[in-house]
Coordinates of C-alpha atoms and ligand atoms in Angstrom, one line a residue:
M123 CA -15.7 -8.8 -71.7
N124 CA -14.2 -10.1 -75.5
K125 CA -12.4 -14.3 -76.1
L126 CA -8.7 -12.2 -75.4
E127 CA -9.9 -10.8 -71.8
L128 CA -12.1 -14.1 -71.2
E129 CA -8.6 -16.4 -72.2
A130 CA -7.1 -14.0 -69.4
L131 CA -8.6 -14.6 -66.4
I132 CA -9.0 -18.1 -67.8
S133 CA -5.8 -18.6 -66.9
A134 CA -4.4 -16.9 -64.2
G135 CA -6.3 -19.6 -62.4
E136 CA -9.4 -19.4 -59.3
T137 CA -8.9 -16.6 -57.3
D138 CA -10.1 -16.1 -54.0
N139 CA -13.6 -15.7 -55.5
I140 CA -13.7 -17.5 -58.9
E141 CA -13.6 -21.1 -59.5
F142 CA -13.4 -23.5 -62.8
K143 CA -16.9 -25.9 -63.4
E144 CA -16.8 -27.8 -66.1
F145 CA -21.0 -29.2 -66.3
L146 CA -23.4 -30.0 -63.1
N147 CA -26.1 -32.2 -63.6
R148 CA -29.3 -32.8 -61.7
E149 CA -28.3 -36.4 -60.7
T150 CA -25.2 -36.0 -59.3
H151 CA -24.8 -32.6 -58.1
L152 CA -28.3 -31.9 -56.6
N153 CA -28.1 -35.2 -54.4
S154 CA -28.0 -33.6 -50.8
R155 CA -24.6 -34.8 -49.6
R156 CA -22.5 -33.2 -53.0
M157 CA -24.7 -30.0 -52.8
E158 CA -23.9 -29.4 -49.4
T159 CA -20.0 -30.0 -50.4
L160 CA -21.0 -27.1 -53.4
A161 CA -22.6 -24.9 -50.5
C162 CA -20.0 -24.7 -48.5
Q163 CA -17.8 -23.7 -51.3
M164 CA -19.8 -21.2 -52.8
K165 CA -21.0 -19.9 -49.6
H166 CA -16.9 -18.6 -49.0
R167 CA -16.3 -17.8 -52.8
V168 CA -19.0 -15.5 -52.2
I169 CA -17.5 -14.4 -49.4
A170 CA -14.3 -13.9 -50.5
G171 CA -15.3 -12.5 -52.5
N172 CA -17.6 -9.4 -50.8
G173 CA -21.2 -10.6 -52.2
S174 CA -20.4 -11.8 -55.1
A175 CA -17.9 -14.9 -57.2
V176 CA -18.0 -16.0 -60.7
Y177 CA -18.3 -19.4 -61.7
V178 CA -16.7 -20.2 -64.8
I179 CA -18.1 -22.9 -66.8
G180 CA -17.2 -25.5 -70.0
V181 CA -13.7 -25.0 -68.7
T182 CA -11.9 -27.8 -66.4
D183 CA -10.3 -27.8 -62.8
A184 CA -6.7 -27.1 -64.9
G185 CA -8.3 -23.9 -66.9
N186 CA -8.6 -25.6 -70.5
M187 CA -11.3 -24.1 -72.2
K188 CA -13.4 -27.3 -73.3
G189 CA -17.1 -26.0 -74.4
I190 CA -19.8 -27.8 -73.2
S191 CA -23.2 -28.0 -75.0
R192 CA -26.0 -25.5 -74.4
E193 CA -28.5 -28.6 -72.8
E194 CA -25.3 -28.6 -70.4
F195 CA -25.3 -25.2 -70.1
D196 CA -29.3 -24.3 -69.2
E197 CA -28.0 -27.8 -67.1
T198 CA -25.6 -26.1 -65.4
V199 CA -26.5 -22.7 -64.6
L200 CA -30.0 -24.4 -63.7
V201 CA -27.9 -26.7 -61.3
L202 CA -25.7 -23.7 -59.6
D203 CA -29.1 -21.4 -59.2
N204 CA -29.7 -24.0 -56.9
I205 CA -27.0 -25.2 -54.8
A206 CA -26.9 -20.4 -54.7
A207 CA -30.3 -20.7 -53.3
E208 CA -29.0 -22.6 -50.0
I209 CA -26.6 -21.0 -48.8
E210 CA -29.5 -16.9 -49.5
A211 CA -27.7 -16.4 -52.4
K212 CA -29.0 -16.5 -56.6
V213 CA -27.2 -16.5 -59.7
T214 CA -27.3 -12.3 -61.1
G215 CA -25.2 -12.8 -64.4
R216 CA -24.8 -15.2 -67.2
E217 CA -22.1 -14.6 -69.8
E218 CA -21.4 -17.2 -73.3
Y219 CA -18.9 -17.3 -75.6
Q220 CA -18.2 -19.8 -78.7
V221 CA -15.0 -22.0 -77.7
N222 CA -13.9 -24.9 -79.7
G223 CA -17.8 -25.9 -80.6
G224 CA -19.3 -25.3 -77.2
L225 CA -19.9 -22.9 -74.8
V226 CA -17.3 -20.9 -71.2
G227 CA -19.5 -19.3 -69.6
L228 CA -19.3 -16.4 -66.7
I229 CA -22.0 -17.0 -63.9
T230 CA -22.1 -14.7 -61.5
V231 CA -23.4 -15.5 -58.4
E232 CA -24.7 -12.6 -55.9
S233 CA -25.3 -12.7 -51.9
T234 CA -28.9 -11.4 -51.5
P235 CA -30.3 -9.5 -49.3
K236 CA -31.7 -11.2 -45.9
S237 CA -33.0 -9.2 -43.0
S238 CA -30.8 -10.2 -40.3
E239 CA -31.1 -7.9 -37.0
H240 CA -29.1 -5.3 -35.7
I241 CA -28.6 -4.0 -32.6
L242 CA -26.1 -1.0 -31.6
I243 CA -25.0 -0.6 -28.6
G244 CA -21.8 2.1 -28.0
T245 CA -19.6 1.4 -24.5
A246 CA -18.6 4.4 -22.2
G247 CA -16.4 4.7 -18.7
H248 CA -13.9 5.8 -16.8
V249 CA -10.7 5.6 -18.6
D250 CA -9.4 1.6 -18.4
H251 CA -12.7 -0.4 -16.5
G252 CA -12.4 -2.1 -18.7
K253 CA -14.6 -0.9 -22.0
S254 CA -12.7 -2.3 -24.9
T255 CA -11.7 -5.6 -23.3
L256 CA -15.4 -7.0 -22.2
V257 CA -15.3 -5.6 -26.0
G258 CA -13.0 -7.9 -27.3
A259 CA -13.5 -10.9 -24.9
L260 CA -17.4 -11.2 -25.9
V261 CA -16.9 -10.7 -29.4
T262 CA -13.6 -13.5 -29.0
G263 CA -15.0 -15.7 -26.5
K264 CA -11.8 -15.9 -24.5
S265 CA -10.9 -14.8 -21.6
D266 CA -8.7 -12.1 -21.0
D267 CA -4.8 -12.2 -19.2
G268 CA -6.1 -8.9 -16.9
A269 CA -2.9 -6.1 -18.7
G270 CA -5.1 -6.4 -22.0
R271 CA -4.1 -8.6 -24.0
T272 CA -8.1 -8.2 -25.6
R273 CA -8.2 -5.1 -26.0
I274 CA -5.2 -5.5 -28.4
F275 CA -7.6 -6.6 -30.5
L276 CA -9.6 -3.1 -30.4
D277 CA -6.7 -0.8 -29.8
V278 CA -5.0 -0.2 -33.1
L279 CA -3.5 3.1 -32.8
P280 CA 0.1 2.4 -32.5
H281 CA 0.5 5.4 -29.8
E282 CA -2.8 3.4 -28.2
I283 CA -1.3 -0.1 -27.7
S284 CA 2.2 1.7 -26.5
R285 CA 0.0 3.3 -23.2
G286 CA -3.0 1.1 -23.3
L287 CA -5.3 3.6 -24.5
S288 CA -8.0 4.2 -26.4
A289 CA -7.9 7.3 -28.3
D290 CA -10.6 6.8 -31.2
L291 CA -13.7 5.2 -31.8
S292 CA -13.1 0.8 -32.1
Y293 CA -16.0 -1.0 -34.6
A294 CA -16.8 -4.2 -33.2
V295 CA -19.4 -6.5 -34.3
Y296 CA -20.1 -10.7 -33.9
G297 CA -23.8 -12.4 -34.2
R298 CA -25.8 -16.2 -33.8
K299 CA -27.0 -17.6 -36.3
G300 CA -30.2 -20.3 -34.6
D301 CA -28.7 -20.9 -31.3
S302 CA -25.6 -20.9 -31.9
V303 CA -23.1 -17.4 -31.6
I304 CA -20.4 -17.0 -34.6
H305 CA -17.3 -14.8 -32.7
L306 CA -14.4 -14.0 -34.5
K307 CA -11.2 -15.3 -33.4
N308 CA -9.2 -11.6 -34.7
P309 CA -12.4 -8.8 -34.3
L310 CA -9.7 -7.0 -37.1
N311 CA -10.1 -9.7 -38.9
K312 CA -12.0 -8.4 -42.5
K313 CA -13.3 -11.4 -43.7
E314 CA -13.8 -12.8 -40.4
S315 CA -16.5 -9.8 -39.8
A316 CA -17.9 -10.9 -43.3
N317 CA -18.2 -13.7 -42.6
V318 CA -21.3 -12.7 -38.5
V319 CA -22.7 -10.5 -41.4
A320 CA -22.6 -12.8 -44.1
E321 CA -24.5 -15.8 -41.6
S322 CA -26.6 -13.8 -38.3
D323 CA -29.3 -13.4 -38.6
K324 CA -28.8 -11.1 -35.1
I325 CA -25.8 -8.8 -34.7
I326 CA -24.2 -6.8 -32.4
S327 CA -21.9 -4.1 -32.9
F328 CA -19.6 -2.3 -30.3
V329 CA -18.7 1.0 -30.7
D330 CA -15.9 0.4 -28.1
T331 CA -15.5 4.9 -26.4
V332 CA -13.0 6.1 -24.7
G333 CA -12.3 6.8 -21.7
H334 CA -9.2 9.3 -21.3
E335 CA -10.6 12.7 -20.9
P336 CA -8.7 14.6 -23.1
W337 CA -11.1 12.9 -26.4
L338 CA -14.8 13.3 -24.1
R339 CA -15.6 14.8 -27.6
T340 CA -14.3 11.5 -29.5
T341 CA -16.1 9.6 -26.6
I342 CA -19.2 11.9 -26.9
R343 CA -19.3 11.2 -30.7
G344 CA -19.2 7.6 -29.8
I345 CA -23.1 8.0 -28.0
V346 CA -24.1 10.5 -29.9
G347 CA -23.8 10.0 -34.1
Q348 CA -23.6 6.5 -34.4
K349 CA -28.1 5.8 -32.8
L350 CA -26.7 3.2 -31.0
D351 CA -29.4 1.0 -29.6
Y352 CA -28.1 0.8 -25.7
G353 CA -25.6 1.4 -23.6
L354 CA -23.1 -0.3 -22.0
L355 CA -21.2 1.4 -19.1
V356 CA -18.5 -0.7 -17.6
V357 CA -17.3 0.8 -13.8
A358 CA -14.0 -1.2 -12.5
S359 CA -15.7 -2.8 -9.4
D360 CA -12.9 -2.0 -7.6
D361 CA -11.8 1.6 -8.7
G362 CA -15.6 2.5 -8.6
V363 CA -17.7 5.4 -9.9
T364 CA -15.8 7.8 -11.0
H365 CA -16.5 11.6 -12.7
I366 CA -16.1 10.2 -15.6
T367 CA -18.4 6.9 -14.8
K368 CA -21.3 10.5 -14.1
E369 CA -19.8 12.7 -17.6
H370 CA -20.9 9.0 -19.3
L371 CA -23.4 7.7 -17.4
G372 CA -25.1 11.8 -18.4
I373 CA -24.5 11.6 -22.1
L374 CA -25.8 8.4 -22.4
L375 CA -29.3 9.4 -20.4
A376 CA -29.1 12.8 -22.2
M377 CA -29.2 10.9 -25.4
D378 CA -31.5 8.7 -24.5
L379 CA -30.4 5.8 -24.2
P380 CA -31.2 2.8 -21.9
V381 CA -28.1 1.7 -20.4
I382 CA -26.8 -1.3 -19.2
I383 CA -23.5 -1.6 -17.0
A384 CA -20.8 -4.2 -16.0
L385 CA -19.0 -3.9 -13.1
T386 CA -16.2 -5.1 -14.3
K387 CA -12.6 -6.9 -12.7
V388 CA -14.6 -8.7 -9.8
D389 CA -11.8 -10.7 -10.0
V390 CA -9.0 -8.5 -8.1
A391 CA -11.8 -6.7 -6.2
T392 CA -12.5 -6.7 -2.1
P393 CA -16.3 -8.1 -2.1
E394 CA -15.8 -4.4 -0.1
Q395 CA -14.8 -2.8 -3.1
I396 CA -17.2 -4.5 -5.0
K397 CA -20.1 -3.7 -2.0
K398 CA -18.9 -0.5 -2.4
T399 CA -19.1 0.9 -6.1
E400 CA -22.5 -1.4 -5.7
A401 CA -23.6 1.3 -4.2
S402 CA -22.5 4.4 -5.7
I403 CA -23.6 3.6 -9.0
H404 CA -27.1 2.8 -7.4
N405 CA -26.7 6.3 -6.3
S406 CA -26.2 7.8 -9.0
L407 CA -29.0 6.6 -11.0
K408 CA -31.4 7.1 -8.7
L409 CA -30.3 11.1 -8.6
V410 CA -31.8 10.3 -12.2
G411 CA -35.0 8.4 -11.5
R412 CA -32.8 4.8 -12.6
V413 CA -33.8 2.0 -10.9
P414 CA -30.8 -1.2 -10.4
F415 CA -32.1 -4.0 -11.9
R416 CA -28.9 -7.0 -10.6
V417 CA -29.1 -9.1 -13.0
K418 CA -28.0 -13.0 -11.1
T419 CA -30.3 -15.4 -13.3
P420 CA -31.0 -16.7 -16.7
D421 CA -34.3 -16.1 -14.9
D422 CA -33.9 -12.1 -14.1
V423 CA -32.0 -11.5 -18.0
F424 CA -36.0 -13.4 -18.6
I425 CA -37.3 -10.5 -16.6
V426 CA -34.9 -8.1 -17.8
R427 CA -34.4 -7.6 -21.0
D428 CA -38.7 -6.7 -21.7
K429 CA -38.1 -3.6 -19.5
A430 CA -34.7 -2.7 -20.3
P431 CA -35.7 -1.2 -23.3
E432 CA -37.9 1.6 -21.8
G433 CA -34.3 2.8 -20.2
I434 CA -35.3 3.4 -16.3
V435 CA -34.5 -0.1 -15.2
V436 CA -31.0 -0.6 -14.7
P437 CA -29.2 -3.9 -15.2
I438 CA -26.5 -4.6 -13.8
L439 CA -23.8 -7.0 -14.0
H440 CA -21.1 -8.7 -12.3
T441 CA -17.9 -9.5 -14.9
S442 CA -14.5 -10.3 -14.6
S443 CA -13.0 -11.5 -18.4
V444 CA -9.7 -13.1 -16.5
T445 CA -12.5 -16.2 -15.1
R446 CA -15.3 -14.5 -17.5
E447 CA -17.6 -14.6 -14.2
G448 CA -20.6 -12.5 -16.3
Y449 CA -19.8 -13.2 -19.3
D450 CA -23.3 -16.1 -20.1
L451 CA -25.9 -13.6 -18.4
L452 CA -23.9 -10.2 -20.4
E453 CA -24.3 -12.5 -23.7
Q454 CA -27.9 -13.4 -23.3
L455 CA -29.3 -9.9 -21.9
I456 CA -27.7 -8.9 -25.0
F457 CA -29.1 -11.1 -27.7
S458 CA -31.9 -10.9 -25.7
L459 CA -33.5 -7.2 -26.2
P460 CA -34.3 -6.2 -28.8
K461 CA -34.4 -3.2 -31.7
R462 CA -34.9 -0.4 -30.2
N463 CA -34.2 2.4 -34.3
L464 CA -36.7 1.3 -36.3
L465 CA -37.6 4.0 -38.4
S466 CA -36.8 1.4 -41.9
K467 CA -40.1 3.5 -43.7
E468 CA -38.7 6.9 -43.9
P469 CA -36.9 7.7 -46.5
F470 CA -33.0 7.3 -46.6
Q471 CA -31.5 9.5 -44.3
M472 CA -27.8 9.3 -42.6
Y473 CA -25.2 11.4 -41.0
I474 CA -21.7 11.3 -42.2
D475 CA -19.0 10.3 -40.0
R476 CA -16.5 10.0 -41.6
I477 CA -15.0 10.2 -44.8
Y478 CA -12.4 7.6 -46.7
Q479 CA -10.7 7.8 -50.8
V480 CA -10.0 4.0 -51.6
E481 CA -8.7 3.2 -53.8
G482 CA -10.1 1.7 -56.9
V483 CA -13.4 2.6 -55.6
G484 CA -13.7 6.8 -54.8
V485 CA -15.5 8.1 -52.2
V486 CA -16.4 6.5 -49.2
L487 CA -18.3 7.7 -46.3
S488 CA -19.2 5.7 -43.2
G489 CA -22.5 5.9 -40.3
T490 CA -25.0 4.7 -39.0
I491 CA -28.5 4.8 -41.9
K492 CA -30.4 7.3 -38.9
Q493 CA -33.2 6.2 -41.2
G494 CA -34.9 4.7 -44.3
E495 CA -33.2 2.6 -47.0
V496 CA -30.5 2.3 -49.4
V497 CA -29.9 0.6 -52.8
P498 CA -26.9 1.0 -54.9
N499 CA -27.4 3.0 -58.0
E500 CA -29.6 5.6 -56.7
T501 CA -29.4 9.1 -56.3
L502 CA -28.9 11.0 -53.2
F503 CA -28.4 14.4 -52.3
L504 CA -25.8 15.4 -50.0
G505 CA -25.1 18.0 -47.9
P506 CA -25.3 20.9 -47.5
T507 CA -22.8 22.5 -48.3
K508 CA -20.8 25.8 -46.9
E509 CA -23.4 27.8 -49.3
G510 CA -26.7 25.6 -48.1
A511 CA -26.5 22.8 -51.8
F512 CA -27.2 20.1 -51.5
V513 CA -25.2 18.1 -54.1
K514 CA -26.9 14.6 -55.9
V515 CA -24.3 11.8 -55.7
K516 CA -25.1 8.0 -57.2
V517 CA -24.5 4.6 -54.9
Q518 CA -22.5 2.5 -56.2
S519 CA -21.8 -0.1 -53.7
I520 CA -23.2 -0.4 -49.9
E521 CA -20.3 -2.3 -47.2
M522 CA -21.1 -3.6 -44.0
H523 CA -18.4 -4.1 -41.4
H524 CA -16.4 -5.3 -44.8
Y525 CA -19.3 -7.3 -46.7
R526 CA -20.5 -5.8 -49.9
V527 CA -24.3 -5.6 -48.7
N528 CA -27.5 -5.1 -51.6
K529 CA -28.9 -2.7 -49.2
G530 CA -28.1 -0.9 -46.0
V531 CA -31.0 -0.2 -43.4
A532 CA -32.1 1.8 -40.7
G533 CA -29.9 0.6 -38.2
D534 CA -26.8 -0.9 -39.6
I535 CA -23.5 0.9 -40.2
V536 CA -22.5 1.4 -43.4
G537 CA -20.3 2.5 -45.7
V538 CA -21.5 4.0 -48.7
A539 CA -19.0 4.5 -51.3
V540 CA -20.5 7.4 -54.1
K541 CA -19.7 9.1 -57.6
G542 CA -20.2 12.9 -57.7
I543 CA -18.5 14.6 -55.3
R544 CA -14.2 14.7 -54.3
P545 CA -13.7 14.1 -51.5
H546 CA -12.8 17.5 -49.4
E547 CA -15.5 18.3 -50.6
I548 CA -17.7 16.6 -47.6
V549 CA -17.0 17.5 -43.9
R550 CA -18.6 15.0 -41.1
G551 CA -21.9 15.7 -40.0
M552 CA -23.3 16.3 -43.9
M553 CA -26.0 14.3 -44.5
L554 CA -26.9 12.1 -47.3
A555 CA -30.1 12.1 -48.0
K556 CA -33.0 10.1 -50.4
N557 CA -35.1 13.6 -50.7
K558 CA -33.4 16.9 -50.1
P559 CA -33.0 18.1 -47.2
E560 CA -33.3 22.1 -45.3
A561 CA -30.0 23.4 -44.5
A562 CA -30.1 25.2 -41.8
R563 CA -28.0 28.2 -40.1
E564 CA -29.6 28.7 -36.8
F565 CA -32.4 26.8 -35.2
D566 CA -34.4 27.2 -31.6
A567 CA -34.3 24.7 -29.3
E568 CA -34.9 23.5 -25.9
I569 CA -32.1 23.8 -23.4
L570 CA -30.8 23.4 -20.1
I571 CA -27.7 23.8 -18.5
L572 CA -26.1 21.2 -16.6
N573 CA -23.5 22.8 -15.3
H574 CA -22.4 26.2 -15.3
P575 CA -20.1 28.2 -13.4
T576 CA -21.4 31.7 -13.4
R577 CA -24.6 32.7 -16.0
I578 CA -24.2 32.3 -19.6
G579 CA -26.0 34.9 -22.6
I580 CA -26.2 35.9 -26.0
G581 CA -22.4 35.3 -27.1
Y582 CA -22.1 32.1 -25.4
E583 CA -19.3 30.0 -28.2
P584 CA -19.9 26.2 -26.9
V585 CA -19.4 23.5 -29.6
I586 CA -22.2 21.6 -30.0
H587 CA -22.8 17.6 -30.8
L588 CA -25.4 16.8 -32.7
E589 CA -26.1 13.3 -34.6
T590 CA -22.2 13.7 -36.3
I591 CA -21.3 17.1 -36.6
C592 CA -19.6 18.5 -33.8
E593 CA -19.2 22.4 -34.4
A594 CA -19.4 25.6 -32.9
I595 CA -22.4 27.3 -32.2
E596 CA -23.4 30.9 -30.8
V597 CA -26.2 31.1 -28.5
V598 CA -28.4 34.5 -30.5
G599 CA -31.0 34.2 -28.5
L600 CA -32.4 33.2 -24.4
D601 CA -35.7 33.9 -24.3
A602 CA -34.4 34.2 -19.6
G603 CA -31.8 37.2 -20.9
Y604 CA -29.4 34.2 -18.7
M605 CA -29.2 30.9 -17.5
M606 CA -27.0 29.5 -14.3
A607 CA -26.7 26.2 -13.8
G608 CA -30.0 24.2 -13.7
Q609 CA -32.1 26.1 -14.9
H610 CA -33.8 25.5 -19.0
G611 CA -35.2 27.7 -21.2
K612 CA -35.6 28.5 -24.5
A613 CA -32.7 28.9 -27.0
R614 CA -31.8 30.3 -30.1
M615 CA -28.5 29.1 -31.6
R616 CA -26.4 29.7 -35.0
F617 CA -23.7 27.4 -35.8
K618 CA -20.5 29.5 -36.5
F619 CA -19.4 28.7 -39.6
R620 CA -21.7 26.6 -41.7
P621 CA -25.3 25.3 -42.3
Y622 CA -25.5 21.4 -41.3
V623 CA -29.4 19.8 -41.5
V624 CA -31.5 19.4 -38.0
E625 CA -34.5 18.3 -38.0
P626 CA -36.6 19.1 -34.8
G627 CA -36.8 17.2 -31.2
Q628 CA -32.7 16.1 -31.9
K629 CA -31.2 15.7 -28.8
F630 CA -27.6 17.8 -28.5
I631 CA -25.3 18.8 -26.1
F632 CA -23.3 21.0 -25.9
R633 CA -19.6 22.2 -24.3
E634 CA -17.5 24.9 -23.1
G635 CA -14.6 24.3 -20.9
K636 CA -16.2 23.3 -17.3
S637 CA -19.5 23.9 -18.1
K638 CA -22.2 21.9 -20.1
G639 CA -25.8 22.3 -21.3
V640 CA -28.0 19.3 -23.5
G641 CA -30.8 20.6 -25.7
R642 CA -33.8 19.9 -28.3
V643 CA -34.1 21.1 -31.1
L644 CA -37.7 23.0 -32.1
Ligands
GTP99 N1 -7.9 -8.4 -12.7 C1 -9.0 -8.2 -14.6 N2 -8.0 -7.1 -15.3 C2 -8.6 -6.2 -16.1 C3 -10.1 -7.1 -16.9 N3 -11.3 -6.0 -17.5 C4 -9.8 -5.3 -17.8 N4 -9.2 -5.4 -17.4 C5 -7.7 -5.0 -17.5 O1 -7.9 -3.8 -17.4 C6 -6.7 -3.3 -18.4 C7 -7.1 -1.6 -18.7 O2 -8.5 -2.9 -20.4 P1 -8.5 -1.7 -20.6 O3 -10.5 -3.0 -21.3 O4 -8.1 -1.2 -21.7 O5 -9.8 -0.8 -20.2 P2 -10.9 0.1 -21.2 O6 -11.7 1.0 -20.4 O7 -11.3 0.2 -22.8 O8 -9.7 1.9 -21.0 P3 -9.2 3.3 -22.3 O9 -10.1 2.7 -23.8 O10 -8.5 3.3 -22.7 O11 -10.6 4.7 -21.9 C8 -6.4 -4.0 -19.1 O12 -4.8 -3.9 -19.2 C9 -6.8 -6.0 -19.0 O13 -6.2 -6.4 -19.5 C10 -11.0 -7.6 -15.6 O14 -12.2 -8.5 -15.7 N5 -10.3 -8.4 -14.2
MG100 MG1 -10.4 1.2 -24.7

């Protein structure tokens, strides 16, 4: 910055993340009372600045460039660094300018990455059974009115609000610091979400899916493509288990996700309805070899939190978003569950879920980090292109729930801003990776046919959902020749239009009309 630019910056005055300070000294400003106030102020500035703030020093509050001595300057920087340490930040930049025989400076303070545990929970369940409301009521800590008040927070598209149906995935976050839960007044507020990420030592991200049948593809994308740790199946106690409830349960289990079941709307259901719903949940679970476990007390939470992650024991809670019955227990359970996807040691990989063009930032790729860590300025491979190539891109910055972070780790939902590629060259399902992956047009898999009116054979063309890939695929080889519902066997699959990255062990779902199956890449 030249002096003119400095003058312009100062005459613009203090903004969200710019603070003027004439001079700070150790004796007064590092005493505990003053320091606390300054730390609090710095935190607000850093959060407002998306992880970084600038202190203009040697300048009065009113913006007069006074200039301070070298000793004063150095002491001020030292005091700022001490205050920064209190809020898990540090001084990362320092520029000096000669003014009036003294010094004026720009001191940059940035938040330092901290390791908070980040748990991802995906909702599933029949339309209108209360998924969005449950998530809204959890993250806000408020109750619902039974008429859609809370879910408004998560349903943001105009047609969602007017019809009361969710049509796309929504994301919500809340967290806990020490023993206190950090709620949001409005889960859509970017500053509030950023604050949760900045403050929490345990973060819960919800991926809220949709129950309406025509949007099954989106529901599957929410469950298959996001590296979830747990699935939260919502069943309205008055309406009971439906074919969609069963279908969603099947998808959660096919993805090896441990399931938690919330029996919602117990405030409006009759005792008979609740009993009946509970019985059919028990049946559905027994059919798939799972053991229901009703959570009624904090002791039950204690018992089930160690068992639930293995996926066999399924905690069931009775909840009402109107009376908040069951919410304390559900919250205790959620916050005591361990992270399941722990692949931070592997080289970085992320399947692309969404692609944005952000003004002033460029191309932003969002997704859930599958493995490894990502930091700004590193060079990564993105692809494959239609021809099977990988393009080198450079990471500009990383955001998590609107908060700028210095590092993203396995399991984080992030937006990664990259340079080196144009948005129209990118499609959902591509991979961003540290090491150059291999593109595959065909792969072998073990498949199981769940539903099919007749039988499948070579030439069968379902849509596959694998990680974030959602694409037409053709069965080009089948060991058994033909397969019917309930049968499993080896198949060779070929992506119809372009290659992707697939790896042994990955689970997938495929569908075509009423037919459906699951599989594992060999
Ligand atoms: N009385 C009562 N009403 C509830 C409860 N939970 C949700 N509701 C109401 O049920 C309706 C549907 O809730 P949503 O949260 O939109 O349902 P959803 O499962 O997200 O629906 P889709 O996203 O469209 O699949 C809303 O009007 C809520 O106010 C509850 O515990 N008690
Ligand atoms: Mg919804």
